[in-house]
Amino acid sequence: AAGLVGLDVAMAGDAARVHTDLDRLTGLESGGLQHMGDATLAVTRALANRSTQLGPDPQRVVYYDILGYTMLAYPMWVGRLLGVCALLLFALLLLRLRARGLLSLRSVLAACAWNCLGVVAGIFAALLPALALKVFLHRSIGWFSAPALLLACSALPAAAGMLFVHSWWRARAMRKMVGDTDRVALTAWMGSLVFWAFWLLLATLGGAGAGYLAFYWVAGGALGLLAAILYPRAGLAGALLGLIPGAIVTIETATMLTVNIAPMSGMVPASVP
């Protein structure tokens, strides 16, 4: 505020207990207070040095955690360079597959559209249980006191909604492609890569640090598909390995958001989270 720079040092995790009667010192992780004290002392010493100036970092940085084992950090220009390389790899792969007659651009774009529809279906399906309880029983979902309800009332309906759309698309694609399962799988794979490439392009142009999520999906997916094409006997292994980088960073981010934000949203006076 008012052009001033602030620093926030706080604990993270077990957010359902924060600002409630269940908040206890016994819930703190061993060494947590010591770490906060060390950080506060280091900042205080730095500020006591007149040469230290608090202000916006002239060089934006992309940083993220890898499964709690290490943190990667690099300048934004490196992130943009990685994004451009991944997009070029994807574009070359798409052109090569199209030149070999293995798929059509129209079918890939259609598969991407169905992917988007699957995401929308998953979001609406996740909201349906809470909406049903609100409309028919005039009560909230009550998940704040039992976080496991999130799985049954949100995660499972979301997965069901997405899988329904994907199975619907697969049935249509199988009819159009005369039962060619390899071509259907290839089209689905490229359609998903178009989905992530779109977000990677926006992040690369806009300099969004969160673009690293899309980068891992595009780079990993394109390399995995390329390996599957070059080495057909190991095609399935290559395809699955291509999913690992994107899955790791996405699960990491999704878990962090769910663990911290979902409990906090229970404090909001709304029936539907």
XYZ file of N, CA and C in Angstrom:
819
model
N 0.834 -1.183 0.000
C 0.000 0.000 0.000
C 0.881 1.249 0.000
N 0.408 2.306 -0.612
C 1.109 3.588 -0.648
C 2.524 3.446 -1.190
N 2.737 2.474 -2.050
C 4.043 2.291 -2.649
C 5.076 1.682 -1.736
N 4.662 1.190 -0.550
C 5.594 0.577 0.396
C 5.726 -0.914 0.119
N 6.892 -1.446 0.427
C 7.167 -2.862 0.218
C 7.085 -3.582 1.552
N 6.422 -4.724 1.585
C 6.288 -5.489 2.819
C 6.823 -6.897 2.673
N 7.145 -7.504 3.801
C 7.609 -8.886 3.833
C 6.689 -9.673 4.748
N 6.271 -10.842 4.309
C 5.360 -11.678 5.084
C 6.063 -12.978 5.450
N 6.144 -13.258 6.739
C 6.718 -14.518 7.215
C 5.613 -15.248 7.962
N 5.247 -16.425 7.482
C 4.108 -17.120 8.081
C 4.260 -18.623 7.921
N 3.525 -19.354 8.757
C 3.446 -20.812 8.641
C 2.446 -21.166 7.544
N 2.621 -22.334 6.976
C 1.690 -22.811 5.951
C 1.320 -24.250 6.264
N 0.101 -24.620 5.929
C -0.355 -25.983 6.167
C -1.362 -26.049 7.306
N -2.210 -27.090 7.286
C -3.239 -27.303 8.307
C -4.082 -26.058 8.488
N -4.473 -25.467 7.352
C -5.161 -24.176 7.395
C -6.531 -24.245 8.047
N -7.117 -25.433 8.183
C -8.448 -25.540 8.778
C -8.436 -25.120 10.253
N -7.265 -25.175 10.904
C -7.191 -24.815 12.315
C -6.921 -23.320 12.534
N -6.483 -22.631 11.492
C -6.085 -21.231 11.649
C -7.266 -20.375 12.094
N -7.044 -19.517 13.093
C -8.056 -18.593 13.622
C -9.258 -19.332 14.189
N -9.028 -20.528 14.724
C -10.104 -21.278 15.382
C -9.624 -21.746 16.754
N -10.551 -22.319 17.532
C -10.193 -22.840 18.853
C -9.305 -24.074 18.757
N -9.175 -24.643 17.560
C -8.355 -25.837 17.379
C -6.890 -25.504 17.123
N -6.570 -24.209 17.008
C -5.187 -23.791 16.746
C -4.360 -23.986 18.015
N -3.367 -24.877 17.948
C -2.557 -25.212 19.108
C -1.075 -25.154 18.758
N -0.256 -24.855 19.768
C 1.191 -24.858 19.572
C 1.692 -26.256 19.211
N 0.985 -27.290 19.673
C 1.405 -28.661 19.380
C 1.276 -28.989 17.895
N 0.531 -28.162 17.157
C 0.377 -28.403 15.726
C 1.515 -27.873 14.898
N 2.438 -27.132 15.535
C 3.567 -26.578 14.798
C 4.586 -27.658 14.478
N 5.150 -27.566 13.313
C 6.190 -28.508 12.921
C 7.463 -28.223 13.710
N 8.155 -29.275 14.082
C 9.385 -29.127 14.844
C 10.392 -28.265 14.080
N 10.884 -27.238 14.743
C 11.853 -26.343 14.103
C 11.225 -25.202 13.346
N 9.898 -25.179 13.250
C 9.228 -24.139 12.481
C 9.457 -22.745 13.043
N 9.288 -22.611 14.363
C 9.490 -21.300 14.988
C 10.940 -20.848 14.857
N 11.875 -21.806 14.943
C 13.280 -21.457 14.791
C 13.559 -20.926 13.390
N 12.951 -21.562 12.384
C 13.134 -21.113 11.012
C 12.573 -19.712 10.816
N 11.393 -19.446 11.398
C 10.815 -18.111 11.293
C 11.702 -17.080 11.980
N 12.246 -17.459 13.148
C 13.132 -16.543 13.852
C 14.404 -16.257 13.074
N 14.967 -17.302 12.464
C 16.175 -17.109 11.655
C 15.904 -16.175 10.484
N 14.754 -16.382 9.835
C 14.414 -15.536 8.684
C 14.202 -14.088 9.117
N 13.506 -13.898 10.232
C 13.246 -12.544 10.719
C 14.543 -11.844 11.123
N 15.436 -12.584 11.772
C 16.718 -12.005 12.182
C 17.555 -11.619 10.971
N 17.571 -12.492 9.955
C 18.353 -12.185 8.752
C 17.815 -10.956 8.038
N 16.496 -10.833 7.971
C 15.894 -9.663 7.331
C 16.194 -8.398 8.132
N 16.099 -8.498 9.452
C 16.362 -7.332 10.298
C 17.801 -6.854 10.143
N 18.738 -7.792 10.119
C 20.138 -7.416 9.936
C 20.369 -6.770 8.568
N 19.710 -7.310 7.564
C 19.867 -6.745 6.225
C 19.309 -5.336 6.156
N 18.156 -5.120 6.805
C 17.550 -3.785 6.790
C 18.356 -2.790 7.623
N 19.058 -3.300 8.639
C 19.878 -2.415 9.457
C 21.082 -1.886 8.683
N 21.426 -2.586 7.601
C 22.506 -2.134 6.735
C 21.937 -1.100 5.763
N 22.435 0.109 5.812
C 21.854 1.181 5.005
C 21.946 0.920 3.506
N 22.834 0.016 3.107
C 22.959 -0.269 1.677
C 21.825 -1.141 1.153
N 21.061 -1.734 2.090
C 19.938 -2.592 1.695
C 18.728 -1.732 1.342
N 18.199 -1.925 0.164
C 17.036 -1.177 -0.294
C 15.911 -2.151 -0.654
N 14.754 -1.943 -0.046
C 13.595 -2.749 -0.394
C 12.882 -2.117 -1.575
N 12.651 -2.894 -2.582
C 11.964 -2.374 -3.760
C 11.684 -3.502 -4.733
N 10.943 -3.220 -5.769
C 10.647 -4.253 -6.764
C 11.927 -4.801 -7.384
N 11.966 -6.120 -7.566
C 13.132 -6.751 -8.179
C 13.183 -6.359 -9.651
N 14.287 -5.769 -10.113
C 14.362 -5.364 -11.524
C 14.331 -6.557 -12.474
N 14.719 -7.716 -11.984
C 14.712 -8.925 -12.817
C 13.707 -9.917 -12.254
N 12.607 -10.107 -12.971
C 11.593 -11.060 -12.519
C 12.156 -12.474 -12.564
N 11.717 -13.282 -11.605
C 12.252 -14.625 -11.451
C 11.112 -15.635 -11.434
N 11.334 -16.778 -12.069
C 10.407 -17.908 -12.014
C 10.942 -18.873 -10.971
N 10.123 -19.261 -10.013
C 10.588 -20.191 -8.981
C 9.432 -21.108 -8.575
N 9.763 -22.363 -8.291
C 8.754 -23.330 -7.874
C 9.433 -24.509 -7.206
N 8.650 -25.207 -6.412
C 9.139 -26.329 -5.631
C 8.952 -27.637 -6.404
N 9.839 -28.582 -6.196
C 9.729 -29.908 -6.805
C 9.561 -30.940 -5.702
N 8.317 -31.292 -5.405
C 7.972 -32.346 -4.455
C 8.628 -32.168 -3.086
N 8.904 -30.936 -2.708
C 9.467 -30.691 -1.393
C 10.942 -31.000 -1.256
N 11.589 -31.426 -2.341
C 13.000 -31.806 -2.264
C 13.934 -30.659 -2.658
N 13.513 -29.867 -3.602
C 14.367 -28.779 -4.057
C 13.505 -27.689 -4.680
N 14.091 -26.536 -4.882
C 13.392 -25.429 -5.528
C 14.196 -24.973 -6.740
N 13.511 -24.810 -7.842
C 14.138 -24.305 -9.049
C 13.842 -22.816 -9.176
N 14.827 -22.064 -9.590
C 14.656 -20.621 -9.791
C 15.533 -20.185 -10.951
N 14.958 -19.402 -11.856
C 15.715 -18.883 -12.991
C 15.050 -17.595 -13.475
N 15.812 -16.740 -14.166
C 15.263 -15.458 -14.639
C 14.096 -15.661 -15.603
N 13.267 -14.652 -15.693
C 12.104 -14.732 -16.574
C 12.503 -14.961 -18.027
N 13.634 -14.380 -18.450
C 14.037 -14.552 -19.845
C 14.362 -16.007 -20.143
N 14.847 -16.728 -19.142
C 15.093 -18.161 -19.331
C 13.755 -18.893 -19.472
N 12.788 -18.505 -18.641
C 11.468 -19.117 -18.749
C 10.839 -18.877 -20.110
N 10.999 -17.667 -20.642
C 10.453 -17.367 -21.967
C 11.177 -18.160 -23.051
N 12.505 -18.300 -22.908
C 13.274 -19.075 -23.873
C 12.838 -20.538 -23.861
N 12.634 -21.092 -22.681
C 12.163 -22.476 -22.576
C 10.784 -22.625 -23.213
N 9.925 -21.619 -22.985
C 8.587 -21.672 -23.576
C 8.631 -21.648 -25.089
N 9.477 -20.794 -25.654
C 9.612 -20.724 -27.110
C 10.123 -22.042 -27.668
N 11.114 -22.634 -27.011
C 11.673 -23.910 -27.478
C 10.613 -25.011 -27.452
N 9.823 -25.059 -26.374
C 8.776 -26.084 -26.273
C 7.713 -25.883 -27.347
N 7.333 -24.635 -27.601
C 6.329 -24.351 -28.631
C 6.843 -24.708 -30.019
N 8.121 -24.425 -30.291
C 8.704 -24.789 -31.585
C 8.746 -26.310 -31.753
N 9.118 -27.015 -30.693
C 9.137 -28.483 -30.747
C 7.754 -29.036 -31.043
N 6.754 -28.471 -30.375
C 5.388 -28.925 -30.605
C 4.937 -28.630 -32.034
N 5.256 -27.429 -32.542
C 4.845 -27.045 -33.896
C 5.505 -27.954 -34.936
N 6.784 -28.250 -34.755
C 7.484 -29.130 -35.696
C 6.892 -30.536 -35.659
N 6.562 -31.002 -34.473
C 5.961 -32.331 -34.344
C 4.599 -32.376 -35.031
N 3.802 -31.335 -34.833
C 2.484 -31.280 -35.459
C 2.595 -31.272 -36.976
N 3.514 -30.475 -37.507
C 3.695 -30.412 -38.955
C 4.189 -31.748 -39.513
N 5.070 -32.413 -38.777
C 5.603 -33.691 -39.235
C 4.504 -34.757 -39.278
N 3.690 -34.800 -38.243
C 2.605 -35.782 -38.192
C 1.581 -35.518 -39.289
N 1.303 -34.239 -39.531
C 0.346 -33.900 -40.583
C 0.904 -34.233 -41.956
N 2.210 -33.981 -42.164
C 2.826 -34.285 -43.463
C 2.820 -35.788 -43.741
N 2.939 -36.586 -42.696
C 2.937 -38.045 -42.859
C 1.521 -38.606 -42.937
N 0.527 -37.731 -42.836
C -0.856 -38.175 -42.962
C -1.377 -38.925 -41.762
N -0.729 -38.754 -40.607
C -1.145 -39.486 -39.414
C -2.314 -38.816 -38.702
N -2.525 -37.535 -38.984
C -3.662 -36.837 -38.401
C -3.953 -35.582 -39.205
N -5.108 -35.012 -38.956
C -5.488 -33.759 -39.621
C -5.587 -32.650 -38.582
N -5.310 -31.434 -39.028
C -5.364 -30.293 -38.121
C -6.782 -30.100 -37.583
N -7.764 -30.361 -38.414
C -9.156 -30.198 -37.979
C -9.500 -31.151 -36.840
N -9.057 -32.400 -36.942
C -9.358 -33.371 -35.892
C -8.632 -33.034 -34.598
N -7.419 -32.496 -34.715
C -6.660 -32.116 -33.518
C -7.344 -30.946 -32.808
N -7.785 -29.952 -33.578
C -8.477 -28.810 -32.980
C -9.796 -29.246 -32.344
N -10.465 -30.211 -32.986
C -11.704 -30.731 -32.403
C -11.419 -31.442 -31.086
N -10.320 -32.214 -31.049
C -9.945 -32.894 -29.807
C -9.619 -31.889 -28.714
N -8.978 -30.779 -29.082
C -8.674 -29.727 -28.111
C -9.964 -29.110 -27.577
N -10.926 -28.891 -28.452
C -12.208 -28.329 -28.024
C -12.912 -29.262 -27.040
N -12.826 -30.561 -27.302
C -13.428 -31.525 -26.383
C -12.689 -31.533 -25.052
N -11.371 -31.316 -25.084
C -10.616 -31.190 -23.837
C -11.138 -30.021 -23.002
N -11.354 -28.899 -23.667
C -11.880 -27.716 -22.979
C -13.263 -28.002 -22.405
N -14.086 -28.705 -23.182
C -15.421 -29.070 -22.701
C -15.321 -29.980 -21.483
N -14.315 -30.865 -21.483
C -14.114 -31.740 -20.336
C -13.768 -30.967 -19.081
N -12.953 -29.936 -19.224
C -12.602 -29.097 -18.077
C -13.842 -28.392 -17.527
N -14.647 -27.833 -18.420
C -15.875 -27.150 -17.999
C -16.816 -28.131 -17.302
N -16.955 -29.341 -17.876
C -17.822 -30.356 -17.278
C -17.325 -30.741 -15.892
N -16.007 -30.839 -15.726
C -15.455 -31.183 -14.423
C -15.757 -30.125 -13.383
N -15.659 -28.852 -13.770
C -15.932 -27.764 -12.825
C -17.394 -27.767 -12.405
N -18.292 -27.895 -13.367
C -19.713 -27.890 -13.037
C -20.107 -29.119 -12.227
N -19.518 -30.275 -12.561
C -19.831 -31.489 -11.810
C -19.369 -31.376 -10.364
N -18.247 -30.687 -10.144
C -17.752 -30.504 -8.779
C -18.686 -29.620 -7.959
N -19.408 -28.713 -8.615
C -20.312 -27.802 -7.908
C -21.697 -28.401 -7.677
N -22.044 -29.436 -8.438
C -23.402 -29.974 -8.377
C -23.820 -30.459 -6.985
N -22.997 -31.248 -6.274
C -23.434 -31.708 -4.946
C -23.759 -30.557 -4.007
N -22.894 -29.523 -3.979
C -23.156 -28.388 -3.099
C -24.414 -27.638 -3.525
N -24.612 -27.491 -4.840
C -25.814 -26.811 -5.329
C -27.074 -27.609 -4.986
N -26.978 -28.938 -5.115
C -28.136 -29.785 -4.812
C -28.510 -29.681 -3.333
N -27.507 -29.717 -2.457
C -27.797 -29.588 -1.027
C -28.417 -28.228 -0.712
N -27.932 -27.195 -1.382
C -28.449 -25.852 -1.133
C -29.894 -25.714 -1.605
N -30.187 -26.224 -2.791
C -31.515 -26.045 -3.388
C -32.558 -26.947 -2.743
N -32.213 -28.220 -2.539
C -33.229 -29.187 -2.096
C -33.270 -29.368 -0.582
N -32.137 -29.278 0.099
C -32.112 -29.505 1.542
C -31.841 -28.226 2.333
N -31.547 -27.128 1.614
C -31.312 -25.827 2.250
C -30.216 -25.895 3.314
N -29.112 -26.556 2.968
C -27.995 -26.654 3.891
C -26.691 -26.650 3.100
N -25.594 -26.401 3.796
C -24.292 -26.405 3.137
C -23.734 -27.816 3.110
N -22.620 -27.977 2.427
C -22.056 -29.309 2.251
C -21.392 -29.821 3.531
N -21.027 -28.905 4.435
C -20.482 -29.320 5.717
C -19.091 -29.915 5.657
N -18.388 -29.679 4.589
C -17.085 -30.321 4.423
C -16.001 -29.696 5.286
N -16.233 -28.479 5.802
C -15.178 -27.813 6.569
C -14.831 -28.609 7.830
N -15.824 -29.237 8.437
C -15.568 -30.048 9.629
C -15.082 -31.447 9.274
N -15.206 -31.822 8.015
C -14.748 -33.139 7.558
C -14.156 -32.976 6.161
N -12.876 -32.559 6.071
C -12.259 -32.264 4.767
C -12.301 -33.424 3.786
N -12.401 -34.669 4.290
C -12.443 -35.814 3.384
C -13.663 -35.770 2.474
N -14.698 -35.011 2.881
C -15.889 -34.881 2.039
C -15.568 -34.216 0.710
N -14.471 -33.467 0.660
C -14.081 -32.832 -0.596
C -13.862 -33.872 -1.687
N -13.305 -35.027 -1.304
C -13.062 -36.081 -2.291
C -14.367 -36.618 -2.842
N -15.291 -36.944 -1.939
C -16.552 -37.542 -2.374
C -17.467 -36.541 -3.057
N -17.488 -35.304 -2.553
C -18.461 -34.327 -3.045
C -17.932 -33.405 -4.137
N -16.624 -33.370 -4.343
C -16.073 -32.488 -5.370
C -15.148 -33.207 -6.335
N -14.145 -33.905 -5.804
C -13.143 -34.535 -6.669
C -13.737 -35.650 -7.523
N -14.503 -36.542 -6.917
C -15.078 -37.649 -7.686
C -16.080 -37.182 -8.736
N -17.006 -36.260 -8.415
C -17.890 -35.750 -9.469
C -17.121 -35.049 -10.582
N -16.065 -34.309 -10.228
C -15.266 -33.639 -11.258
C -14.627 -34.647 -12.189
N -14.049 -35.708 -11.616
C -13.429 -36.748 -12.444
C -14.470 -37.433 -13.317
N -15.645 -37.697 -12.750
C -16.703 -38.343 -13.523
C -17.153 -37.463 -14.681
N -17.289 -36.164 -14.437
C -17.706 -35.256 -15.502
C -16.701 -35.197 -16.631
N -15.432 -35.132 -16.287
C -14.391 -35.076 -17.312
C -14.311 -36.383 -18.091
N -14.355 -37.522 -17.378
C -14.263 -38.825 -18.046
C -15.469 -39.070 -18.952
N -16.632 -38.560 -18.556
C -17.819 -38.716 -19.404
C -17.617 -38.013 -20.738
N -17.103 -36.778 -20.692
C -16.868 -36.033 -21.935
C -15.821 -36.730 -22.792
N -14.741 -37.202 -22.172
C -13.674 -37.857 -22.937
C -14.152 -39.170 -23.556
N -14.955 -39.931 -22.818
C -15.469 -41.183 -23.378
C -16.447 -40.905 -24.514
N -17.223 -39.838 -24.392
C -18.143 -39.434 -25.452
C -17.355 -39.075 -26.706
N -16.277 -38.271 -26.521
C -15.452 -37.906 -27.670
C -14.817 -39.142 -28.297
N -14.324 -40.070 -27.473
C -13.656 -41.260 -28.002
C -14.616 -42.107 -28.843
N -15.851 -42.232 -28.378
C -16.831 -43.006 -29.135
C -17.087 -42.373 -30.504
N -17.195 -41.051 -30.539
C -17.398 -40.347 -31.804
C -16.168 -40.480 -32.700
N -14.982 -40.332 -32.101
C -13.751 -40.409 -32.884
C -13.541 -41.803 -33.457
N -13.898 -42.828 -32.703
C -13.739 -44.203 -33.189
C -14.615 -44.451 -34.408
N -15.799 -43.865 -34.424
C -16.680 -44.034 -35.581
C -16.120 -43.299 -36.800
N -15.614 -42.087 -36.582
C -15.091 -41.303 -37.703
C -13.800 -41.889 -38.254
N -12.985 -42.481 -37.376
C -11.693 -43.006 -37.796
C -11.726 -44.516 -38.000
N -12.918 -45.057 -38.126
C -13.140 -46.466 -38.471
C -12.366 -47.385 -37.521
N -12.452 -47.118 -36.245
C -11.869 -48.008 -35.256
C -10.360 -48.008 -35.180
N -9.707 -47.024 -35.772
C -8.244 -46.942 -35.726
C -7.827 -46.383 -34.365
N -7.585 -47.288 -33.406
C -7.305 -46.860 -32.037
C -6.014 -46.035 -31.941
N -4.994 -46.393 -32.739
C -3.743 -45.639 -32.683
C -3.953 -44.197 -33.146
N -4.736 -44.041 -34.202
C -4.998 -42.689 -34.709
C -5.837 -41.877 -33.723
N -6.784 -42.534 -33.069
C -7.607 -41.860 -32.063
C -6.737 -41.402 -30.897
N -5.843 -42.291 -30.435
C -4.967 -41.941 -29.315
C -4.029 -40.798 -29.692
N -3.501 -40.849 -30.913
C -2.600 -39.797 -31.370
C -3.320 -38.449 -31.455
N -4.541 -38.473 -31.955
C -5.326 -37.244 -32.066
C -5.646 -36.675 -30.686
N -5.998 -37.556 -29.757
C -6.290 -37.107 -28.397
C -5.055 -36.492 -27.752
N -3.913 -37.128 -27.976
C -2.659 -36.625 -27.401
C -2.336 -35.231 -27.933
N -2.421 -35.078 -29.260
C -2.116 -33.778 -29.851
C -3.147 -32.729 -29.463
N -4.390 -33.134 -29.303
C -5.417 -32.190 -28.870
C -5.128 -31.641 -27.489
N -4.661 -32.512 -26.596
C -4.310 -32.049 -25.252
C -3.087 -31.139 -25.293
N -2.143 -31.437 -26.195
C -0.964 -30.591 -26.315
C -1.324 -29.208 -26.863
N -2.300 -29.146 -27.754
C -2.767 -27.838 -28.247
C -3.342 -27.027 -27.088
N -4.082 -27.698 -26.226
C -4.666 -27.041 -25.054
C -3.576 -26.391 -24.201
N -2.537 -27.170 -23.879
C -1.464 -26.638 -23.036
C -0.588 -25.651 -23.796
N -0.400 -25.867 -25.095
C 0.414 -24.941 -25.892
C -0.225 -23.556 -25.934
N -1.542 -23.504 -25.951
C -2.240 -22.212 -25.946
C -1.897 -21.429 -24.682
N -1.976 -22.089 -23.529
C -1.664 -21.409 -22.270
C -0.179 -21.083 -22.163
N 0.669 -21.944 -22.695
C 2.104 -21.669 -22.688
C 2.413 -20.451 -23.548
N 1.740 -20.324 -24.680
C 1.946 -19.160 -25.543
C 1.560 -17.876 -24.824
N 0.405 -17.881 -24.156
C -0.024 -16.689 -23.430
C 0.958 -16.352 -22.306
N 1.407 -17.368 -21.582
C 2.340 -17.136 -20.477
C 3.677 -16.625 -20.982
N 4.134 -17.151 -22.122
C 5.415 -16.728 -22.678
C 5.349 -15.284 -23.150
N 4.257 -14.925 -23.815
C 4.099 -13.556 -24.295
C 3.909 -12.576 -23.140
N 3.156 -13.002 -22.129
C 2.847 -12.107 -21.017
C 3.861 -12.139 -19.890
N 4.834 -13.049 -19.955
C 5.827 -13.136 -18.896
C 5.249 -13.621 -17.583
N 4.346 -14.602 -17.635
C 3.729 -15.159 -16.429
C 4.568 -16.313 -15.903
N 4.992 -16.218 -14.651
C 5.826 -17.262 -14.078
C 5.134 -18.608 -13.999
N 3.799 -18.601 -13.821
C 3.060 -19.857 -13.725
C 3.066 -20.649 -15.030
N 3.620 -20.066 -16.093
C 3.701 -20.768 -17.365
C 4.563 -22.010 -17.315
N 5.329 -22.181 -16.235
C 6.160 -23.387 -16.145
C 5.311 -24.652 -16.123
N 4.071 -24.546 -15.604
C 3.175 -25.705 -15.609
C 2.896 -26.162 -17.036
N 2.501 -25.224 -17.888
C 2.222 -25.557 -19.286
C 3.486 -25.996 -19.999
N 4.628 -25.413 -19.646
C 5.885 -25.794 -20.295
C 6.173 -27.267 -20.110
N 6.027 -27.776 -18.900
C 6.339 -29.184 -18.649
C 5.379 -30.116 -19.383
N 4.117 -29.704 -19.502
C 3.174 -30.541 -20.244
C 3.507 -30.560 -21.734
N 3.813 -29.388 -22.293
C 4.096 -29.305 -23.730
C 5.421 -29.986 -24.061
N 6.489 -29.633 -23.329
C 7.802 -30.206 -23.608
C 7.813 -31.705 -23.364
N 7.297 -32.130 -22.200
C 7.271 -33.553 -21.885
C 6.378 -34.337 -22.823
N 5.189 -33.791 -23.115
C 4.265 -34.484 -24.003
C 4.791 -34.607 -25.411
N 5.410 -33.538 -25.929
C 5.955 -33.570 -27.283
C 7.124 -34.554 -27.382
N 8.017 -34.540 -26.399
C 9.152 -35.467 -26.412
C 8.684 -36.912 -26.259
N 7.701 -37.134 -25.398
C 7.172 -38.486 -25.228
C 6.525 -39.017 -26.491
N 5.763 -38.151 -27.160
C 5.116 -38.566 -28.409
C 6.146 -38.801 -29.508
N 7.166 -37.955 -29.547
C 8.230 -38.136 -30.530
C 8.946 -39.471 -30.314
N 9.222 -39.810 -29.051
C 9.857 -41.091 -28.747
C 8.961 -42.262 -29.141
N 7.658 -42.089 -28.930
C 6.718 -43.157 -29.290
C 6.670 -43.381 -30.797
N 6.846 -42.309 -31.575
C 6.822 -42.426 -33.033
C 8.124 -43.032 -33.556
N 9.240 -42.599 -32.975
C 10.541 -43.086 -33.440
C 10.800 -44.524 -33.006
N 10.274 -44.902 -31.852
C 10.488 -46.258 -31.328
C 9.135 -46.887 -30.999
N 8.439 -47.377 -32.037
C 7.081 -47.890 -31.849
C 6.970 -48.986 -30.794
N 7.989 -49.840 -30.679
C 7.914 -50.935 -29.715
C 7.864 -50.426 -28.278
N 8.469 -49.281 -28.063
C 8.456 -48.686 -26.722
C 7.534 -47.473 -26.688
N 6.553 -47.475 -27.589
C 5.677 -46.309 -27.717
C 4.912 -45.990 -26.448
N 4.345 -47.018 -25.801
C 3.553 -46.790 -24.603
C 4.429 -46.251 -23.473
N 5.625 -46.818 -23.322
C 6.537 -46.353 -22.276
C 6.933 -44.899 -22.526
N 7.235 -44.563 -23.775
C 7.608 -43.188 -24.101
C 6.480 -42.219 -23.832
N 5.266 -42.644 -24.183
C 4.111 -41.775 -23.966
C 3.888 -41.523 -22.477
N 3.976 -42.578 -21.673
C 3.761 -42.433 -20.237
C 4.859 -41.598 -19.587
N 6.106 -41.806 -20.026
C 7.205 -40.998 -19.481
C 7.020 -39.519 -19.812
N 6.422 -39.243 -20.973
C 6.181 -37.862 -21.353
C 5.184 -37.164 -20.449
N 4.357 -37.940 -19.747
C 3.367 -37.352 -18.848
C 3.944 -36.997 -17.484
N 5.050 -37.633 -17.121
C 5.571 -37.502 -15.760
C 5.948 -36.069 -15.390
N 6.722 -35.323 -16.221
C 7.109 -33.959 -15.805
C 5.914 -33.060 -15.512
N 4.940 -33.049 -16.428
C 3.773 -32.204 -16.212
C 2.958 -32.649 -15.014
N 2.840 -33.980 -14.830
C 2.061 -34.496 -13.701
C 2.697 -34.099 -12.376
N 4.022 -34.160 -12.296
C 4.709 -33.845 -11.040
C 4.445 -32.405 -10.616
N 4.690 -31.452 -11.509
C 4.535 -30.045 -11.122
C 3.068 -29.685 -10.916
N 2.161 -30.329 -11.669
C 0.741 -30.013 -11.510
C 0.197 -30.567 -10.204
N 0.550 -31.812 -9.874
C 0.099 -32.402 -8.616
C 0.655 -31.615 -7.438
N 1.917 -31.184 -7.555
C 2.528 -30.376 -6.498
C 1.730 -29.098 -6.274
N 1.418 -28.385 -7.355
C 0.688 -27.120 -7.238
C -0.745 -27.354 -6.757
N -1.407 -28.366 -7.317
C -2.792 -28.638 -6.933
C -2.891 -29.030 -5.465
N -1.938 -29.828 -4.993
C -1.949 -30.231 -3.590
C -1.757 -29.027 -2.677
N -0.811 -28.158 -3.027
C -0.553 -26.970 -2.221
C -1.796 -26.085 -2.147
N -2.443 -25.867 -3.291
C -3.629 -25.013 -3.316
C -4.772 -25.641 -2.527
N -4.964 -26.952 -2.695
C -6.065 -27.632 -2.016
C -5.872 -27.627 -0.506
N -4.658 -27.946 -0.074
C -4.382 -28.046 1.359
C -4.516 -26.691 2.049
N -4.138 -25.620 1.366
C -4.133 -24.309 2.008
C -5.394 -23.492 1.736
N -5.858 -23.482 0.492
C -6.967 -22.600 0.147
C -8.325 -23.230 0.449
N -8.464 -24.531 0.212
C -9.758 -25.170 0.449
C -10.227 -25.026 1.900
N -9.378 -25.297 2.896
C -9.860 -25.089 4.274
C -10.198 -23.633 4.565
N -9.403 -22.714 4.030
C -9.671 -21.299 4.278
C -11.006 -20.858 3.682
N -11.371 -21.463 2.541
C -12.633 -21.077 1.919
C -13.817 -21.493 2.765
N -13.600 -22.430 3.710
C -14.683 -22.812 4.613
C -15.063 -21.704 5.569
N -14.188 -20.718 5.707
C -14.490 -19.574 6.575
C -15.376 -18.540 5.870
N -15.526 -18.684 4.562
C -16.346 -17.741 3.806
C -17.814 -18.092 3.994
N -18.657 -17.147 4.325
C -20.082 -17.442 4.547
C -20.831 -17.728 3.241
N -20.548 -18.873 2.650
C -21.210 -19.270 1.416
C -21.519 -20.764 1.469
N -22.675 -21.144 0.962
C -23.061 -22.553 0.994
C -22.266 -23.370 -0.003
N -21.909 -22.754 -1.133
C -21.179 -23.456 -2.174
C -19.724 -22.978 -2.168
N -18.765 -23.848 -1.878
C -17.358 -23.408 -1.811
C -16.843 -22.999 -3.175
